[in-house]
Amino acid sequence: LFDMRPGDLFVLRNAGNTCASNKGSLIGSAEYSITHLRTKVLVITGHTKCGAVTAAVEAVHNNIDLSSVAGSIGTLLADIIDAAKKAVATIPNATVVEQVQLATKFNVFNTIKKLIQYSDIVYTGVKVEELQLIGAVYNIFSGEIEWLGEHPEIEKLCGREMPMHRWNSTPYNTVQSWDNKSGRSARAVNAIRMMEDGNTRFVTGRWHYKSPTGLDVTPSVIVLGGSEYRVPIEDLFDVDPGRIIVQRVLGSVAGMQERTAFSSIEYSIARWAPPVLLVLVESSSPIIEAAIKQLRGQYLPLAPIRVVLNHVMVSALRAVQQAEKNSTLTSAGQELLITQLATELNCLYSMELLLKSKVVRERVLSGELELHAAIMDSGTGKVRFFGEHPRQMEIMRAAELRAKTYSTGLSATLPREDWGCPFEPLGDDDPALVLPNVDSQSSSPQKSRRGKFATV
């Protein structure tokens, strides 16, 4: 169904895709996958023409006493009956087929709710944004999957506000809405201005080759850019040798922590302490194009290609889903919007991955480092700078919560609180609550407050 390799999915199957108890093989297997296999996504999948859901809907219509049903079938249907009743009450005049379709979706969300309620491990993972529970329904005839997303009341179920959940589940606005494009500290402002001036010289044909020297030059910027670019990044900004550190990877995504690209960036930050870490993406990247084609059913690529595309697919999927909802665009306009959204979202996703690094977070919180975004026009080479991630503080806060929660291991759990009791495991003096607001003409920081897959 997902066209994945053996071992990529940890599959748990039962009739009605429901979770009946806080004990047993279903919950235990899911918790094993989360704590030992480091699963980050739990997909709860229903399917069309589900026999168990159909039986539950018919039981509602016929007022059947489920305790009288032979064997354990009545017990199974009892776990689905609430979804069936809600569907029948929501669309009472609809056909049974339509009511079953709606009940199937309600049942998926009910199972998500039960997993959070029954398992402290699942509850903790969702609460600190280490784990996502995603609902889906697949068509048994075509195999097409309808993604339902996370539970609409996920914040209430977990007892805390989740800004990144809102960020990921609401339509994305383009980079014109970003703030802080020129930098906060004087060092960052000067570094970005150096790159803007150099790029202007490149675009206007006034750049020139610079010979290496034996001088010990301290880098001002680390640039994470794409290996697929057709121009050296040093030439793009017309800088002297050694003024910037360039880390090139396909798709401009650093990838997983402790891998070579990620570690190289962390080493450069610790060694030279530059004021700016820049994520540079291309407006028409062949990697983005390949990810979009893969979403539309292109043949399964070789394993090394999948490793690269898997990171970019996160942004490509969100872009396609958002653009296809815009019925006012022509086909050509929709394609242009998909490329633009996927490019910008991929840049943001790369920044989100970088902010998971303790090295990056500590430097950002201290004001020594600023993480900025930029997009290079593939036709002209013109680079536009867009500033820091709009949700930078929320990303770092979630990372700090995860670090504290799982300091003793992935089996750690949190106590459950009601929605009215704010979840604040970080104290007021915790550095995760403070971001230096450095005036561009001064170096004095001013503190400000801020708020693998498994499938069932």
Coordinates of C-alpha atoms in Angstrom, one line a residue:
L1 CA 0.0 0.0 0.0
F2 CA 2.8 2.4 0.8
D3 CA 5.4 0.9 -1.6
M4 CA 8.0 0.7 1.1
R5 CA 10.8 -1.8 1.8
P6 CA 10.6 -4.6 4.4
G7 CA 11.4 -3.1 7.8
D8 CA 10.4 0.4 6.9
L9 CA 6.9 -0.1 8.4
F10 CA 6.1 -1.7 11.7
V11 CA 2.5 -3.0 11.1
L12 CA -0.1 -3.8 13.7
R13 CA -3.4 -5.1 12.3
N14 CA -6.8 -5.9 13.9
A15 CA -10.4 -5.8 12.8
G16 CA -11.9 -2.3 12.9
N17 CA -8.4 -0.7 13.6
T18 CA -9.5 0.0 17.1
C19 CA -7.7 0.0 20.5
A20 CA -9.8 -1.7 23.1
S21 CA -7.5 -1.7 26.1
N22 CA -4.6 -0.2 27.8
K23 CA -3.0 -3.6 28.1
G24 CA -2.2 -6.3 25.5
S25 CA -0.3 -6.8 22.3
L26 CA -1.5 -3.8 20.4
I27 CA -0.5 -1.1 22.9
G28 CA 2.6 -3.1 23.9
S29 CA 3.8 -3.5 20.3
A30 CA 3.2 0.2 19.6
E31 CA 5.2 1.2 22.7
Y32 CA 8.0 -1.1 21.7
S33 CA 8.2 0.5 18.3
I34 CA 8.3 4.0 19.8
T35 CA 10.8 3.3 22.6
H36 CA 13.2 0.8 20.9
L37 CA 12.8 1.4 17.2
R38 CA 12.6 5.1 17.7
T39 CA 9.4 5.4 15.6
K40 CA 8.4 9.1 15.1
V41 CA 5.1 8.6 13.3
L42 CA 2.2 6.4 14.2
V43 CA -0.4 6.1 11.3
I44 CA -3.9 4.9 12.2
T45 CA -5.5 3.7 9.0
G46 CA -9.1 2.8 8.3
H47 CA -10.4 1.6 5.0
T48 CA -13.5 1.9 2.8
K49 CA -16.2 -0.8 3.1
C50 CA -14.9 -1.8 6.5
G51 CA -16.9 -4.8 7.7
A52 CA -16.6 -4.0 11.4
V53 CA -17.6 -0.4 11.0
T54 CA -20.5 -1.5 8.7
A55 CA -21.7 -3.9 11.4
A56 CA -21.5 -1.2 14.0
V57 CA -23.6 1.2 11.9
E58 CA -26.2 -1.5 11.2
A59 CA -26.3 -2.3 15.0
V60 CA -27.2 1.4 15.6
H61 CA -30.0 1.3 13.0
N62 CA -31.4 -2.0 14.4
N63 CA -30.8 -1.2 18.1
I64 CA -28.9 -4.4 18.6
D65 CA -27.7 -5.3 22.1
L66 CA -24.0 -6.0 21.5
S67 CA -23.7 -8.0 24.7
S68 CA -26.0 -10.6 23.0
V69 CA -23.6 -11.0 20.1
A70 CA -21.8 -14.4 20.2
G71 CA -18.1 -14.6 21.2
S72 CA -16.0 -11.5 21.4
I73 CA -17.4 -9.9 18.3
G74 CA -19.8 -7.8 20.4
T75 CA -16.9 -6.6 22.5
L76 CA -15.1 -5.5 19.3
L77 CA -18.1 -3.7 18.0
A78 CA -18.6 -1.9 21.3
D79 CA -15.3 -0.1 20.7
I80 CA -16.6 1.2 17.3
I81 CA -20.2 1.9 18.3
D82 CA -19.6 5.5 19.5
A83 CA -18.2 6.4 16.0
A84 CA -21.2 4.7 14.4
K85 CA -23.7 6.6 16.6
K86 CA -22.0 9.9 15.9
A87 CA -22.0 9.3 12.1
V88 CA -25.7 8.3 12.1
A89 CA -26.6 11.4 14.2
T90 CA -24.5 13.7 12.0
I91 CA -26.0 12.6 8.7
P92 CA -29.3 10.9 9.7
N93 CA -30.8 11.1 6.2
A94 CA -27.8 9.8 4.4
T95 CA -27.4 6.3 3.0
V96 CA -25.8 3.5 5.1
V97 CA -22.8 3.6 2.8
E98 CA -22.3 7.3 3.4
Q99 CA -22.8 6.8 7.2
V100 CA -20.2 4.0 7.1
Q101 CA -17.7 6.3 5.3
L102 CA -18.1 9.0 8.0
A103 CA -18.1 6.5 10.8
T104 CA -14.8 5.1 9.5
K105 CA -13.2 8.5 9.8
F106 CA -14.7 9.1 13.3
N107 CA -13.3 5.7 14.3
V108 CA -9.8 6.6 13.2
F109 CA -9.9 9.7 15.4
N110 CA -11.4 7.7 18.3
T111 CA -8.5 5.2 18.0
I112 CA -6.0 8.1 18.1
K113 CA -7.7 9.4 21.2
K114 CA -7.6 5.9 22.9
L115 CA -3.9 5.5 22.1
I116 CA -3.2 8.8 23.8
Q117 CA -5.5 8.0 26.8
Y118 CA -4.3 4.4 27.3
S119 CA -0.6 4.7 26.8
D120 CA 1.6 7.0 28.9
I121 CA 4.4 6.5 26.4
V122 CA 2.3 7.6 23.5
Y123 CA 0.8 10.5 25.5
T124 CA 4.3 11.8 26.5
G125 CA 5.6 11.4 22.9
V126 CA 2.8 13.4 21.5
K127 CA 2.9 16.0 24.3
V128 CA 6.6 16.9 23.8
E129 CA 6.2 16.7 20.0
E130 CA 8.5 13.7 19.6
L131 CA 5.7 11.5 18.2
Q132 CA 2.9 12.2 15.7
L133 CA -0.3 10.3 15.4
I134 CA -1.7 10.7 11.9
G135 CA -5.1 9.4 10.7
A136 CA -5.7 8.0 7.2
V137 CA -8.3 6.1 5.3
Y138 CA -7.4 4.0 2.2
N139 CA -9.7 2.9 -0.6
I140 CA -9.6 -0.9 -0.9
F141 CA -10.4 -0.7 -4.6
S142 CA -7.9 1.9 -5.8
G143 CA -5.4 1.9 -2.9
E144 CA -5.6 5.7 -2.8
I145 CA -5.0 7.1 0.7
E146 CA -7.0 10.0 2.2
W147 CA -4.8 11.7 4.9
L148 CA -6.9 13.0 7.8
G149 CA -4.0 14.5 9.8
E150 CA -3.7 14.7 13.6
H151 CA -6.7 14.6 16.0
P152 CA -8.5 18.0 15.8
E153 CA -8.4 18.2 19.6
I154 CA -4.8 17.1 20.0
E155 CA -4.0 20.0 22.3
K156 CA -6.9 19.2 24.6
L157 CA -5.9 15.5 24.7
C158 CA -2.3 16.4 25.7
G159 CA -3.1 19.2 28.0
R160 CA -0.9 21.9 26.5
E161 CA -0.8 24.4 23.6
M162 CA 1.2 23.1 20.6
P163 CA 2.2 25.9 18.4
M164 CA 4.2 23.7 16.0
H165 CA 1.1 21.5 15.5
R166 CA -0.8 24.6 14.5
W167 CA 2.0 25.7 12.2
N168 CA 2.1 22.3 10.5
S169 CA -1.6 21.9 10.2
T170 CA -2.6 25.4 8.9
P171 CA -2.0 26.8 5.3
Y172 CA 1.5 28.2 4.9
N173 CA 1.9 31.8 4.0
T174 CA 4.8 32.7 1.8
V175 CA 8.1 34.2 2.9
Q176 CA 6.8 37.8 2.5
S177 CA 5.4 37.5 6.0
W178 CA 8.8 36.7 7.7
D179 CA 10.4 39.2 10.0
N180 CA 14.0 40.0 11.0
K181 CA 15.4 39.7 7.5
S182 CA 18.5 41.8 8.2
G183 CA 19.7 40.2 11.5
R184 CA 19.5 41.1 15.1
S185 CA 23.2 41.5 16.1
A186 CA 25.7 44.0 14.5
R187 CA 27.9 41.0 13.5
A188 CA 25.0 39.3 11.8
V189 CA 23.9 42.4 10.0
N190 CA 27.4 43.0 8.7
A191 CA 27.8 39.4 7.6
I192 CA 24.5 39.4 5.7
R193 CA 25.3 42.8 4.2
M194 CA 28.6 41.4 3.0
M195 CA 26.8 38.6 1.2
E196 CA 24.1 40.8 -0.3
D197 CA 26.8 43.2 -1.7
G198 CA 28.8 40.3 -3.1
N199 CA 25.7 38.7 -4.7
T200 CA 24.9 42.1 -6.3
R201 CA 28.3 42.1 -7.9
F202 CA 27.8 38.6 -9.1
V203 CA 24.4 39.3 -10.7
T204 CA 25.6 42.4 -12.4
G205 CA 28.8 40.7 -13.7
R206 CA 31.2 42.6 -11.5
W207 CA 32.5 39.7 -9.5
H208 CA 36.0 38.4 -10.1
Y209 CA 38.1 35.4 -9.2
K210 CA 39.9 35.6 -5.9
S211 CA 43.1 33.6 -5.5
P212 CA 43.7 31.7 -2.2
T213 CA 46.0 33.3 0.3
G214 CA 48.0 31.9 3.2
L215 CA 46.2 34.3 5.6
D216 CA 44.3 32.9 8.6
V217 CA 40.7 34.2 7.9
T218 CA 37.9 33.8 10.4
P219 CA 34.7 32.8 8.6
S220 CA 31.7 35.1 9.0
V221 CA 29.0 32.7 7.7
I222 CA 28.3 29.0 7.3
V223 CA 26.2 28.3 4.2
L224 CA 24.2 25.1 3.9
G225 CA 23.4 24.8 0.2
G226 CA 22.5 22.3 -2.5
S227 CA 25.0 20.1 -4.2
E228 CA 22.9 20.5 -7.4
Y229 CA 23.6 24.2 -7.8
R230 CA 25.3 25.0 -11.1
V231 CA 27.5 27.8 -9.6
P232 CA 30.1 27.7 -6.7
I233 CA 28.5 29.3 -3.6
E234 CA 31.7 31.3 -3.0
D235 CA 31.3 32.9 -6.4
L236 CA 27.6 33.5 -5.8
F237 CA 28.5 35.8 -3.0
D238 CA 31.9 37.0 -4.4
V239 CA 33.7 36.6 -1.1
D240 CA 37.4 36.1 -0.3
P241 CA 38.6 32.6 0.3
G242 CA 37.8 31.5 3.8
R243 CA 35.2 34.2 4.5
I244 CA 32.4 31.6 4.3
I245 CA 32.2 27.9 5.1
V246 CA 30.2 26.0 2.5
Q247 CA 28.4 22.7 3.3
R248 CA 26.7 21.3 0.2
V249 CA 24.2 18.5 0.3
L250 CA 21.5 17.5 -2.2
G251 CA 18.3 19.3 -1.4
S252 CA 19.9 21.7 1.1
V253 CA 18.8 19.5 4.0
A254 CA 21.5 18.6 6.6
G255 CA 19.7 15.3 7.3
M256 CA 20.0 13.4 10.5
Q257 CA 22.1 14.3 13.5
E258 CA 25.5 12.6 13.9
R259 CA 25.8 12.2 10.2
T260 CA 28.7 13.9 8.3
A261 CA 26.9 17.0 7.0
F262 CA 25.2 17.7 10.3
S263 CA 28.4 17.1 12.3
S264 CA 30.4 19.3 10.0
I265 CA 28.1 22.2 10.6
E266 CA 28.3 21.7 14.4
Y267 CA 32.0 21.5 14.2
S268 CA 32.2 24.8 12.3
I269 CA 30.0 26.5 14.8
A270 CA 32.1 25.3 17.7
R271 CA 35.4 26.0 16.0
W272 CA 34.9 29.4 14.4
A273 CA 31.7 30.8 16.1
P274 CA 30.4 32.7 13.0
P275 CA 27.4 35.0 13.6
V276 CA 25.3 33.6 10.8
L277 CA 24.2 30.1 9.7
L278 CA 22.5 30.4 6.3
V279 CA 20.2 27.8 4.7
L280 CA 20.3 28.5 1.0
V281 CA 17.8 26.8 -1.4
E282 CA 17.2 27.1 -5.1
S283 CA 14.0 28.4 -6.7
S284 CA 13.9 25.5 -9.2
S285 CA 15.7 22.6 -7.7
P286 CA 15.8 19.3 -9.6
I287 CA 15.6 17.6 -6.1
I288 CA 12.3 19.3 -5.4
E289 CA 11.0 18.4 -8.8
A290 CA 12.0 14.8 -8.3
A291 CA 10.1 14.7 -5.0
I292 CA 7.0 16.1 -6.5
K293 CA 7.1 13.5 -9.3
Q294 CA 7.6 10.8 -6.7
L295 CA 4.4 11.9 -4.9
R296 CA 2.5 11.6 -8.2
G297 CA 3.4 8.0 -8.6
Q298 CA 6.7 7.9 -10.5
Y299 CA 8.5 4.6 -10.4
L300 CA 10.2 3.7 -7.1
P301 CA 13.8 5.1 -7.3
L302 CA 16.9 3.3 -6.0
A303 CA 17.6 3.3 -2.3
P304 CA 20.3 6.1 -2.3
I305 CA 17.9 8.3 -4.2
R306 CA 15.1 7.6 -1.7
V307 CA 17.3 8.6 1.2
V308 CA 17.7 12.1 -0.4
L309 CA 14.1 12.4 -1.5
N310 CA 12.6 11.3 1.8
H311 CA 13.7 14.5 3.5
V312 CA 12.3 16.7 0.7
M313 CA 9.0 14.7 0.5
V314 CA 7.9 16.3 3.8
S315 CA 7.7 19.7 2.2
A316 CA 6.6 18.5 -1.2
L317 CA 3.6 16.7 0.2
R318 CA 2.4 19.7 2.2
A319 CA 2.9 22.0 -0.9
V320 CA 0.9 19.7 -3.2
Q321 CA -2.0 19.3 -0.6
Q322 CA -2.2 23.0 -0.1
A323 CA -1.9 24.1 -3.7
E324 CA -4.5 21.5 -4.9
K325 CA -7.1 23.1 -2.6
N326 CA -6.8 26.4 -4.6
S327 CA -9.4 26.0 -7.2
T328 CA -8.9 29.5 -8.7
L329 CA -5.6 28.7 -10.3
T330 CA -4.9 27.3 -13.7
S331 CA -3.0 24.1 -14.1
A332 CA 0.2 26.0 -14.9
G333 CA -0.4 28.4 -12.0
Q334 CA -0.9 25.5 -9.6
E335 CA 2.4 23.9 -10.7
L336 CA 4.2 27.2 -10.1
L337 CA 2.6 27.5 -6.6
I338 CA 3.6 23.9 -5.7
T339 CA 7.2 24.6 -6.6
Q340 CA 7.3 27.8 -4.7
L341 CA 5.6 26.4 -1.6
A342 CA 7.8 23.2 -1.7
T343 CA 11.0 25.3 -2.0
E344 CA 10.1 27.6 0.9
L345 CA 8.8 24.8 3.1
N346 CA 11.9 22.7 2.4
C347 CA 14.1 25.6 3.5
L348 CA 12.0 25.9 6.7
Y349 CA 12.2 22.1 7.3
S350 CA 16.0 22.2 7.0
M351 CA 16.1 25.0 9.6
E352 CA 13.8 23.0 11.9
L353 CA 16.2 20.1 11.7
L354 CA 19.2 22.3 12.5
L355 CA 17.4 23.7 15.5
K356 CA 17.2 20.2 17.0
S357 CA 21.0 20.4 17.5
K358 CA 22.0 21.4 21.0
V359 CA 25.1 23.1 19.6
V360 CA 22.9 25.3 17.3
R361 CA 20.3 26.0 19.9
E362 CA 22.8 27.1 22.6
R363 CA 24.5 29.5 20.2
V364 CA 21.2 30.9 19.0
L365 CA 19.9 31.4 22.5
S366 CA 23.1 33.1 23.6
G367 CA 22.9 35.5 20.6
E368 CA 26.2 34.3 19.2
L369 CA 24.5 32.7 16.2
E370 CA 21.6 33.6 14.0
L371 CA 19.9 31.0 11.7
H372 CA 18.7 32.7 8.4
A373 CA 17.1 31.6 5.2
A374 CA 17.7 32.6 1.6
I375 CA 16.5 31.6 -1.8
M376 CA 18.6 31.8 -5.0
D377 CA 16.8 32.5 -8.3
S378 CA 17.8 29.6 -10.6
G379 CA 17.7 31.8 -13.7
T380 CA 19.6 34.9 -12.5
G381 CA 21.6 33.8 -9.4
K382 CA 19.9 36.6 -7.4
V383 CA 19.7 35.7 -3.7
R384 CA 16.9 36.9 -1.5
F385 CA 17.4 36.9 2.3
F386 CA 14.3 36.1 4.4
G387 CA 15.5 36.1 8.0
E388 CA 14.9 33.6 10.8
H389 CA 12.3 30.9 11.0
P390 CA 8.9 32.4 12.0
R391 CA 8.5 29.8 14.7
Q392 CA 12.1 29.6 15.8
M393 CA 11.3 30.0 19.5
E394 CA 8.6 27.4 19.5
I395 CA 10.9 24.9 17.8
M396 CA 13.7 25.5 20.3
R397 CA 11.2 25.3 23.2
A398 CA 9.9 21.9 22.0
A399 CA 13.5 20.7 21.6
E400 CA 14.3 21.7 25.2
L401 CA 11.2 19.9 26.4
R402 CA 12.2 16.7 24.6
A403 CA 15.7 16.9 26.0
K404 CA 14.5 17.3 29.5
T405 CA 11.7 14.7 29.2
Y406 CA 13.9 12.0 27.7
S407 CA 17.1 12.6 29.6
T408 CA 16.7 9.2 31.2
G409 CA 15.6 7.4 28.0
L410 CA 12.7 7.1 25.5
S411 CA 10.6 5.1 28.0
A412 CA 10.3 8.2 30.2
T413 CA 6.7 9.4 30.8
L414 CA 5.1 12.6 32.1
P415 CA 2.2 12.9 34.6
R416 CA -1.1 13.7 33.0
E417 CA -2.7 17.1 33.6
D418 CA -6.0 18.6 32.7
W419 CA -6.3 21.2 30.0
G420 CA -6.8 23.9 32.6
C421 CA -3.4 23.1 34.2
P422 CA -0.7 24.5 31.9
F423 CA 2.2 22.1 31.0
E424 CA 5.4 23.9 32.0
P425 CA 8.2 21.5 32.8
L426 CA 10.7 24.3 32.2
G427 CA 11.2 26.9 34.9
D428 CA 11.1 30.6 34.4
D429 CA 14.9 30.8 34.6
D430 CA 15.4 28.1 32.0
P431 CA 17.5 29.3 29.0
A432 CA 14.9 27.9 26.6
L433 CA 12.5 30.7 27.6
V434 CA 15.0 33.4 26.7
L435 CA 16.2 34.7 23.3
P436 CA 18.6 37.6 23.2
N437 CA 17.2 40.5 21.3
V438 CA 20.4 42.2 20.2
D439 CA 20.1 45.7 18.8
S440 CA 21.8 46.0 15.4
Q441 CA 24.0 48.8 16.7
S442 CA 24.9 47.2 20.0
S443 CA 26.2 43.8 21.2
S444 CA 24.2 43.9 24.5
P445 CA 21.5 41.2 24.6
Q446 CA 18.1 42.1 26.0
K447 CA 16.1 39.2 27.4
S448 CA 12.5 38.6 26.3
R449 CA 10.0 35.9 27.2
R450 CA 8.3 33.6 24.7
G451 CA 5.8 31.5 25.0
K452 CA 10.5 5.7 11.1
F453 CA 6.7 4.9 10.8
A454 CA 4.3 2.6 12.5
T455 CA 0.8 1.9 11.3
V456 CA -2.2 0.5 13.1

